[in-house]
mmCIF file of C-alpha atoms and ligand atoms in Angstrom:
data_model
loop_
_atom_site.group_PDB
_atom_site.id
_atom_site.type_symbol
_atom_site.label_atom_id
_atom_site.label_comp_id
_atom_site.label_asym_id
_atom_site.label_seq_id
_atom_site.Cartn_x
_atom_site.Cartn_y
_atom_site.Cartn_z
ATOM 1 C CA MET A 1 -20.844 2.712 -7.276
ATOM 2 C CA MET A 2 -18.775 -0.364 -6.468
ATOM 3 C CA LEU A 3 -17.822 0.848 -3.010
ATOM 4 C CA GLU A 4 -21.131 2.512 -1.909
ATOM 5 C CA GLY A 5 -21.351 2.388 1.898
ATOM 6 C CA LYS A 6 -17.824 1.110 2.415
ATOM 7 C CA ARG A 7 -15.431 2.816 4.848
ATOM 8 C CA VAL A 8 -11.933 2.640 3.450
ATOM 9 C CA LEU A 9 -8.663 3.505 5.251
ATOM 10 C CA VAL A 10 -5.628 4.228 3.070
ATOM 11 C CA THR A 11 -2.120 4.529 4.571
ATOM 12 C CA GLY A 12 0.324 6.754 2.703
ATOM 13 C CA GLY A 13 -2.823 8.252 1.144
ATOM 14 C CA ALA A 14 -1.379 11.787 0.683
ATOM 15 C CA SER A 15 0.929 10.998 -2.229
ATOM 16 C CA GLY A 16 1.352 8.851 -5.362
ATOM 17 C CA ILE A 17 -0.459 5.519 -5.399
ATOM 18 C CA GLY A 18 -2.217 6.079 -2.083
ATOM 19 C CA ALA A 19 -3.566 9.418 -3.168
ATOM 20 C CA SER A 20 -5.008 7.851 -6.314
ATOM 21 C CA VAL A 21 -6.502 4.987 -4.246
ATOM 22 C CA ALA A 22 -8.197 7.510 -1.971
ATOM 23 C CA GLN A 23 -9.579 9.418 -4.940
ATOM 24 C CA ILE A 24 -10.794 6.478 -6.957
ATOM 25 C CA CYS A 25 -12.383 4.724 -3.939
ATOM 26 C CA ALA A 26 -14.185 7.959 -3.100
ATOM 27 C CA GLU A 27 -15.417 8.226 -6.718
ATOM 28 C CA ALA A 28 -16.663 4.613 -6.325
ATOM 29 C CA GLY A 29 -18.837 5.657 -3.346
ATOM 30 C CA ALA A 30 -16.548 4.926 -0.359
ATOM 31 C CA ARG A 31 -15.962 7.093 2.699
ATOM 32 C CA ILE A 32 -12.215 7.656 2.922
ATOM 33 C CA ALA A 33 -9.762 8.064 5.785
ATOM 34 C CA VAL A 34 -6.309 9.103 4.621
ATOM 35 C CA LEU A 35 -3.443 8.253 7.053
ATOM 36 C CA ASP A 36 -0.005 9.737 6.416
ATOM 37 C CA LEU A 37 2.973 11.129 8.275
ATOM 38 C CA ASP A 38 1.774 14.729 8.439
ATOM 39 C CA GLU A 39 -1.679 15.528 9.728
ATOM 40 C CA ALA A 40 -2.156 18.744 7.658
ATOM 41 C CA THR A 41 -1.060 16.965 4.442
ATOM 42 C CA ALA A 42 -3.360 13.978 5.177
ATOM 43 C CA SER A 43 -6.337 16.190 5.864
ATOM 44 C CA ALA A 44 -5.712 18.354 2.807
ATOM 45 C CA ALA A 45 -5.402 15.233 0.598
ATOM 46 C CA ALA A 46 -8.685 13.820 1.947
ATOM 47 C CA ARG A 47 -10.507 17.094 1.373
ATOM 48 C CA GLN A 48 -8.981 17.926 -2.039
ATOM 49 C CA LEU A 49 -8.974 14.428 -3.551
ATOM 50 C CA CYS A 50 -12.118 13.113 -2.046
ATOM 51 C CA GLY A 51 -14.243 16.036 -0.933
ATOM 52 C CA ALA A 52 -16.256 16.899 2.232
ATOM 53 C CA GLY A 53 -16.904 14.167 4.775
ATOM 54 C CA HIS A 54 -13.619 12.369 4.098
ATOM 55 C CA LEU A 55 -10.935 12.612 6.821
ATOM 56 C CA GLY A 56 -7.195 12.763 7.240
ATOM 57 C CA TYR A 57 -5.056 11.722 10.247
ATOM 58 C CA ALA A 58 -1.431 11.662 11.175
ATOM 59 C CA CYS A 59 0.019 8.172 11.395
ATOM 60 C CA ASP A 60 3.540 6.759 11.263
ATOM 61 C CA VAL A 61 3.023 3.111 10.257
ATOM 62 C CA SER A 62 6.382 2.095 11.740
ATOM 63 C CA ILE A 63 5.133 2.900 15.253
ATOM 64 C CA ALA A 64 2.509 0.543 16.638
ATOM 65 C CA ALA A 65 0.988 3.107 19.027
ATOM 66 C CA SER A 66 0.568 5.592 16.177
ATOM 67 C CA VAL A 67 -1.180 2.970 14.017
ATOM 68 C CA ASP A 68 -3.519 1.930 16.852
ATOM 69 C CA ALA A 69 -4.412 5.561 17.572
ATOM 70 C CA GLY A 70 -5.081 6.216 13.847
ATOM 71 C CA PHE A 71 -7.404 3.219 13.627
ATOM 72 C CA ALA A 72 -9.210 4.179 16.887
ATOM 73 C CA ALA A 73 -9.802 7.747 15.482
ATOM 74 C CA VAL A 74 -11.226 6.396 12.157
ATOM 75 C CA GLU A 75 -13.413 3.815 13.901
ATOM 76 C CA GLN A 76 -14.793 6.468 16.131
ATOM 77 C CA ALA A 77 -15.472 8.829 13.223
ATOM 78 C CA PHE A 78 -16.898 6.273 10.742
ATOM 79 C CA GLY A 79 -18.373 3.704 13.168
ATOM 80 C CA GLY A 80 -16.209 0.978 11.633
ATOM 81 C CA ILE A 81 -13.740 0.064 8.902
ATOM 82 C CA ASP A 82 -14.579 -2.202 5.913
ATOM 83 C CA ALA A 83 -11.366 -1.998 3.901
ATOM 84 C CA VAL A 84 -7.758 -1.059 4.324
ATOM 85 C CA VAL A 85 -5.134 -0.323 1.631
ATOM 86 C CA ASN A 86 -1.483 -0.310 2.771
ATOM 87 C CA CYS A 87 0.260 2.267 0.551
ATOM 88 C CA ALA A 88 2.712 3.791 2.996
ATOM 89 C CA GLY A 89 6.243 2.854 1.995
ATOM 90 C CA ILE A 90 9.729 4.063 1.293
ATOM 91 C CA TRP A 91 12.674 3.158 -0.860
ATOM 92 C CA ARG A 92 16.213 4.515 -0.713
ATOM 93 C CA PRO A 93 17.974 3.468 -3.928
ATOM 94 C CA SER A 94 20.982 5.593 -3.174
ATOM 95 C CA SER A 95 21.807 3.808 0.103
ATOM 96 C CA ASP A 96 20.218 0.317 -0.574
ATOM 97 C CA GLY A 97 23.131 -1.175 -2.522
ATOM 98 C CA PRO A 98 25.568 -2.591 -3.440
ATOM 99 C CA ILE A 99 25.335 -4.929 -0.434
ATOM 100 C CA THR A 100 28.660 -3.972 1.171
ATOM 101 C CA ARG A 101 27.501 -0.343 1.368
ATOM 102 C CA VAL A 102 24.020 -0.965 2.822
ATOM 103 C CA THR A 103 24.114 0.454 6.286
ATOM 104 C CA ASP A 104 22.294 -0.969 9.296
ATOM 105 C CA GLU A 105 20.286 2.224 9.425
ATOM 106 C CA THR A 106 19.093 1.897 5.802
ATOM 107 C CA TRP A 107 18.137 -1.836 6.304
ATOM 108 C CA ASP A 108 16.381 -1.161 9.654
ATOM 109 C CA LYS A 109 14.405 1.846 8.354
ATOM 110 C CA ILE A 110 13.185 0.173 5.195
ATOM 111 C CA ILE A 111 12.134 -2.960 7.002
ATOM 112 C CA ALA A 112 10.501 -0.877 9.793
ATOM 113 C CA VAL A 113 8.276 1.097 7.393
ATOM 114 C CA ASN A 114 7.545 -1.333 4.616
ATOM 115 C CA LEU A 115 7.338 -4.672 6.470
ATOM 116 C CA THR A 116 6.791 -3.966 10.141
ATOM 117 C CA GLY A 117 4.494 -1.101 9.224
ATOM 118 C CA THR A 118 2.367 -3.461 7.062
ATOM 119 C CA PHE A 119 2.213 -5.904 10.033
ATOM 120 C CA TYR A 120 1.118 -3.169 12.466
ATOM 121 C CA VAL A 121 -1.553 -1.850 10.058
ATOM 122 C CA CYS A 122 -2.885 -5.385 9.247
ATOM 123 C CA ARG A 123 -2.995 -6.326 12.928
ATOM 124 C CA ALA A 124 -5.170 -3.275 13.617
ATOM 125 C CA ALA A 125 -7.213 -3.836 10.482
ATOM 126 C CA VAL A 126 -8.100 -7.488 11.420
ATOM 127 C CA ALA A 127 -9.139 -6.325 14.912
ATOM 128 C CA ALA A 128 -11.332 -3.572 13.500
ATOM 129 C CA MET A 129 -12.859 -5.828 10.816
ATOM 130 C CA GLU A 130 -13.748 -8.518 13.350
ATOM 131 C CA ARG A 131 -15.903 -5.827 15.074
ATOM 132 C CA VAL A 132 -17.940 -5.263 11.887
ATOM 133 C CA GLY A 133 -18.099 -8.912 10.707
ATOM 134 C CA GLY A 134 -15.505 -8.925 7.942
ATOM 135 C CA GLY A 135 -13.692 -6.790 5.375
ATOM 136 C CA SER A 136 -10.901 -6.612 2.808
ATOM 137 C CA ILE A 137 -7.178 -5.815 3.308
ATOM 138 C CA VAL A 138 -4.988 -4.891 0.379
ATOM 139 C CA THR A 139 -1.244 -4.903 0.837
ATOM 140 C CA VAL A 140 1.205 -3.324 -1.609
ATOM 141 C CA ALA A 141 4.430 -5.163 -2.324
ATOM 142 C CA SER A 142 6.257 -4.720 -5.611
ATOM 143 C CA VAL A 143 7.475 -6.730 -8.661
ATOM 144 C CA VAL A 144 10.766 -6.952 -6.794
ATOM 145 C CA ALA A 145 9.058 -9.227 -4.233
ATOM 146 C CA VAL A 146 8.972 -11.793 -7.040
ATOM 147 C CA THR A 147 11.887 -10.845 -9.242
ATOM 148 C CA GLY A 148 14.402 -9.207 -7.014
ATOM 149 C CA TRP A 149 16.166 -6.074 -8.224
ATOM 150 C CA GLU A 150 19.927 -5.610 -8.423
ATOM 151 C CA LYS A 151 21.151 -3.207 -5.675
ATOM 152 C CA LEU A 152 17.823 -2.885 -3.980
ATOM 153 C CA ASN A 153 18.505 -5.388 -1.193
ATOM 154 C CA ALA A 154 16.567 -4.039 1.784
ATOM 155 C CA TYR A 155 13.672 -2.904 -0.394
ATOM 156 C CA SER A 156 13.390 -6.304 -2.176
ATOM 157 C CA ALA A 157 13.543 -8.118 1.280
ATOM 158 C CA SER A 158 10.854 -5.836 2.798
ATOM 159 C CA LYS A 159 8.533 -6.422 -0.221
ATOM 160 C CA GLY A 160 9.138 -10.172 -0.293
ATOM 161 C CA GLY A 161 8.153 -10.181 3.341
ATOM 162 C CA VAL A 162 4.989 -8.255 2.625
ATOM 163 C CA LEU A 163 4.015 -10.795 0.000
ATOM 164 C CA SER A 164 4.561 -13.879 2.205
ATOM 165 C CA PHE A 165 2.933 -12.208 5.194
ATOM 166 C CA SER A 166 -0.185 -11.391 3.069
ATOM 167 C CA ARG A 167 -0.600 -15.012 2.064
ATOM 168 C CA ALA A 168 -0.219 -16.322 5.655
ATOM 169 C CA LEU A 169 -2.658 -13.769 6.945
ATOM 170 C CA ALA A 170 -5.229 -14.496 4.187
ATOM 171 C CA ILE A 171 -5.259 -18.160 5.163
ATOM 172 C CA GLU A 172 -5.751 -17.326 8.832
ATOM 173 C CA CYS A 173 -8.497 -14.755 8.119
ATOM 174 C CA GLY A 174 -10.642 -16.678 5.592
ATOM 175 C CA SER A 175 -12.957 -18.025 8.310
ATOM 176 C CA LYS A 176 -13.258 -14.484 9.738
ATOM 177 C CA ASN A 177 -14.774 -13.201 6.460
ATOM 178 C CA ILE A 178 -11.687 -11.018 5.998
ATOM 179 C CA ARG A 179 -9.959 -11.216 2.629
ATOM 180 C CA VAL A 180 -6.307 -10.281 2.174
ATOM 181 C CA ASN A 181 -4.723 -9.674 -1.223
ATOM 182 C CA CYS A 182 -1.343 -8.361 -2.290
ATOM 183 C CA ILE A 183 -0.763 -6.103 -5.230
ATOM 184 C CA CYS A 184 2.701 -6.074 -6.852
ATOM 185 C CA PRO A 185 3.038 -2.842 -8.832
ATOM 186 C CA GLY A 186 5.689 -2.527 -11.589
ATOM 187 C CA VAL A 187 7.409 0.860 -12.060
ATOM 188 C CA ILE A 188 4.815 3.567 -11.438
ATOM 189 C CA GLU A 189 5.398 7.213 -12.088
ATOM 190 C CA THR A 190 4.993 8.761 -8.530
ATOM 191 C CA PRO A 191 7.017 11.114 -6.413
ATOM 192 C CA MET A 192 8.815 8.022 -5.080
ATOM 193 C CA THR A 193 10.274 7.071 -8.449
ATOM 194 C CA GLN A 194 10.454 10.492 -10.144
ATOM 195 C CA LYS A 195 14.049 11.168 -9.279
ATOM 196 C CA THR A 196 15.317 7.694 -10.208
ATOM 197 C CA LEU A 197 13.248 6.726 -13.281
ATOM 198 C CA ALA A 198 16.091 7.819 -15.527
ATOM 199 C CA TYR A 199 18.171 4.705 -14.585
ATOM 200 C CA SER A 200 15.529 2.401 -13.139
ATOM 201 C CA LYS A 201 13.279 2.421 -16.262
ATOM 202 C CA PRO A 202 12.839 -1.285 -17.244
ATOM 203 C CA THR A 203 14.176 -2.224 -20.584
ATOM 204 C CA VAL A 204 11.602 -4.964 -21.139
ATOM 205 C CA LEU A 205 8.025 -3.800 -20.746
ATOM 206 C CA PRO A 206 5.454 -5.590 -22.902
ATOM 207 C CA ILE A 207 2.725 -2.969 -22.469
ATOM 208 C CA GLY A 208 5.059 -0.218 -23.720
ATOM 209 C CA ARG A 209 4.754 2.363 -21.011
ATOM 210 C CA LEU A 210 5.410 2.959 -17.314
ATOM 211 C CA GLY A 211 2.522 2.620 -14.877
ATOM 212 C CA ARG A 212 0.321 5.399 -13.580
ATOM 213 C CA PRO A 213 -1.015 5.570 -9.951
ATOM 214 C CA GLU A 214 -4.555 4.975 -11.184
ATOM 215 C CA ASP A 215 -3.466 1.637 -12.760
ATOM 216 C CA ILE A 216 -2.835 0.456 -9.204
ATOM 217 C CA ALA A 217 -5.702 2.286 -7.577
ATOM 218 C CA ARG A 218 -8.389 0.675 -9.829
ATOM 219 C CA THR A 219 -7.129 -2.775 -8.883
ATOM 220 C CA ALA A 220 -7.126 -1.790 -5.237
ATOM 221 C CA ALA A 221 -10.692 -0.499 -5.439
ATOM 222 C CA PHE A 222 -11.822 -3.759 -7.074
ATOM 223 C CA LEU A 223 -10.070 -5.810 -4.303
ATOM 224 C CA CYS A 224 -11.756 -3.655 -1.629
ATOM 225 C CA SER A 225 -15.185 -4.193 -3.187
ATOM 226 C CA ASP A 226 -17.582 -7.173 -3.075
ATOM 227 C CA TRP A 227 -16.859 -7.678 -6.776
ATOM 228 C CA SER A 228 -13.763 -9.560 -5.668
ATOM 229 C CA SER A 229 -15.651 -11.646 -3.010
ATOM 230 C CA PHE A 230 -13.970 -14.948 -3.922
ATOM 231 C CA THR A 231 -10.525 -13.493 -4.249
ATOM 232 C CA THR A 232 -8.220 -13.873 -1.339
ATOM 233 C CA ALA A 233 -4.538 -14.851 -0.740
ATOM 234 C CA SER A 234 -3.920 -13.605 -4.300
ATOM 235 C CA THR A 235 -0.755 -12.000 -5.646
ATOM 236 C CA VAL A 236 -1.914 -9.479 -8.235
ATOM 237 C CA MET A 237 0.806 -8.387 -10.621
ATOM 238 C CA VAL A 238 0.020 -4.914 -11.980
ATOM 239 C CA ASP A 239 3.282 -4.373 -13.857
ATOM 240 C CA GLY A 240 2.551 -3.984 -17.554
ATOM 241 C CA GLY A 241 3.830 -7.548 -18.040
ATOM 242 C CA PHE A 242 7.330 -6.731 -16.635
ATOM 243 C CA SER A 243 7.661 -9.756 -14.315
ATOM 244 C CA ALA A 244 6.639 -12.205 -17.024
ATOM 245 C CA ALA A 245 9.056 -10.738 -19.574
HETATM 246 P P1 LIG B 301 5.018 7.956 -2.514
HETATM 247 O O1 LIG B 301 4.489 8.845 -3.563
HETATM 248 O O2 LIG B 301 6.324 8.336 -1.855
HETATM 249 O O3 LIG B 301 3.905 7.845 -1.332
HETATM 250 C C1 LIG B 301 4.194 7.144 -0.191
HETATM 251 C C2 LIG B 301 3.462 7.905 0.949
HETATM 252 O O4 LIG B 301 3.729 7.173 2.159
HETATM 253 C C3 LIG B 301 3.993 9.318 1.142
HETATM 254 O O5 LIG B 301 2.966 10.190 1.436
HETATM 255 C C4 LIG B 301 4.907 9.160 2.353
HETATM 256 O O6 LIG B 301 5.003 10.374 3.090
HETATM 257 C C5 LIG B 301 4.177 8.125 3.116
HETATM 258 N N1 LIG B 301 4.959 7.499 4.162
HETATM 259 C C6 LIG B 301 6.277 7.232 4.146
HETATM 260 N N2 LIG B 301 6.719 6.677 5.288
HETATM 261 C C7 LIG B 301 5.571 6.559 6.060
HETATM 262 C C8 LIG B 301 5.329 6.139 7.390
HETATM 263 N N3 LIG B 301 6.323 5.638 8.131
HETATM 264 N N4 LIG B 301 4.050 6.133 7.844
HETATM 265 C C9 LIG B 301 3.031 6.634 7.134
HETATM 266 N N5 LIG B 301 3.230 7.120 5.869
HETATM 267 C C10 LIG B 301 4.470 7.090 5.329
HETATM 268 O O7 LIG B 301 5.220 6.462 -3.019
HETATM 269 P P2 LIG B 301 4.392 5.592 -4.028
HETATM 270 O O8 LIG B 301 5.224 5.455 -5.273
HETATM 271 O O9 LIG B 301 3.071 6.062 -4.145
HETATM 272 O O10 LIG B 301 4.404 4.174 -3.275
HETATM 273 C C11 LIG B 301 3.322 3.625 -2.593
HETATM 274 C C12 LIG B 301 3.611 2.216 -2.269
HETATM 275 O O11 LIG B 301 3.739 1.442 -3.515
HETATM 276 C C13 LIG B 301 4.880 1.962 -1.487
HETATM 277 O O12 LIG B 301 4.702 0.900 -0.547
HETATM 278 C C14 LIG B 301 5.883 1.540 -2.561
HETATM 279 O O13 LIG B 301 6.878 0.782 -2.044
HETATM 280 C C15 LIG B 301 4.969 0.751 -3.467
HETATM 281 N N6 LIG B 301 5.450 0.610 -4.809
HETATM 282 C C16 LIG B 301 5.679 1.703 -5.592
HETATM 283 C C17 LIG B 301 6.177 1.513 -6.855
HETATM 284 C C18 LIG B 301 6.465 2.703 -7.779
HETATM 285 O O14 LIG B 301 6.995 2.439 -8.845
HETATM 286 N N7 LIG B 301 6.081 3.925 -7.414
HETATM 287 C C19 LIG B 301 6.410 0.262 -7.380
HETATM 288 C C20 LIG B 301 6.195 -0.850 -6.495
HETATM 289 C C21 LIG B 301 5.734 -0.667 -5.300
HETATM 290 P P3 LIG B 301 6.279 11.311 2.802
HETATM 291 O O15 LIG B 301 6.145 11.762 1.371
HETATM 292 O O16 LIG B 301 6.123 12.400 3.794
HETATM 293 O O17 LIG B 301 7.549 10.524 2.981
#
């Protein structure tokens, strides 16, 4: 029970990678708070994936007041927060390229949710973790943060920002006993990618298959746990070898 006694908050925890993180962290002994756009969906995910005693709350990560309210509710219910996994995110491949067709609205929305949302969540997470003497923050970028991806301009920029921000925050937070690590998933089969896998499937993938949500979730659970106690400011590629190839 790697996460016995830990209180873990997962944003975007009602779907895809976040849902798997919630489930696997609960199986590893953690108490889970699922934060997602819709309250009923978040609560249902917490109950169905994790069981009784786990909670769900409405939270839009792109709105600071919504994030702060979500954290306050979880702290009140659990008495503190030990780990946070940032899974909320969007991509809009149909409007995110080529560059001359990327609208201001697409750019602003993707940056607001993926990058500014990660900032709001991490700011609240550090404040909460200072109150309990430390913790672990996991951010979720993407292989595109390192490699770029043709005609995914705003998404690549947002994820590159998440990666750099995570490193900067990890350096700042080392002395606070707060670790910060960034996972870069490759292509994972989730509702986000289902509609577009047909053309975004990578041609070079050493491990020979696409990723599954649990491939990311197990890495996130390890990074939340004390088993990774000397790991901070790391960029963890969980991509089947895609970025290397
Ligand atoms: P997903 O299945 O679409 O799940 C994302 C969840 O975040 C959904 O429940 C979504 O709600 C929620 N969400 C969207 N905007 C939000 C907001 N403003 N505030 C709070 N929650 C919000 O996507 P996924 O594939 O699991 O992706 C999870 C993370 O991994 C994302 O950051 C994504 O960029 C990253 N990632 C995914 C892949 C991949 O191949 N799947 C690869 C690299 C990185 P709705 O469904 O209601 O919109």
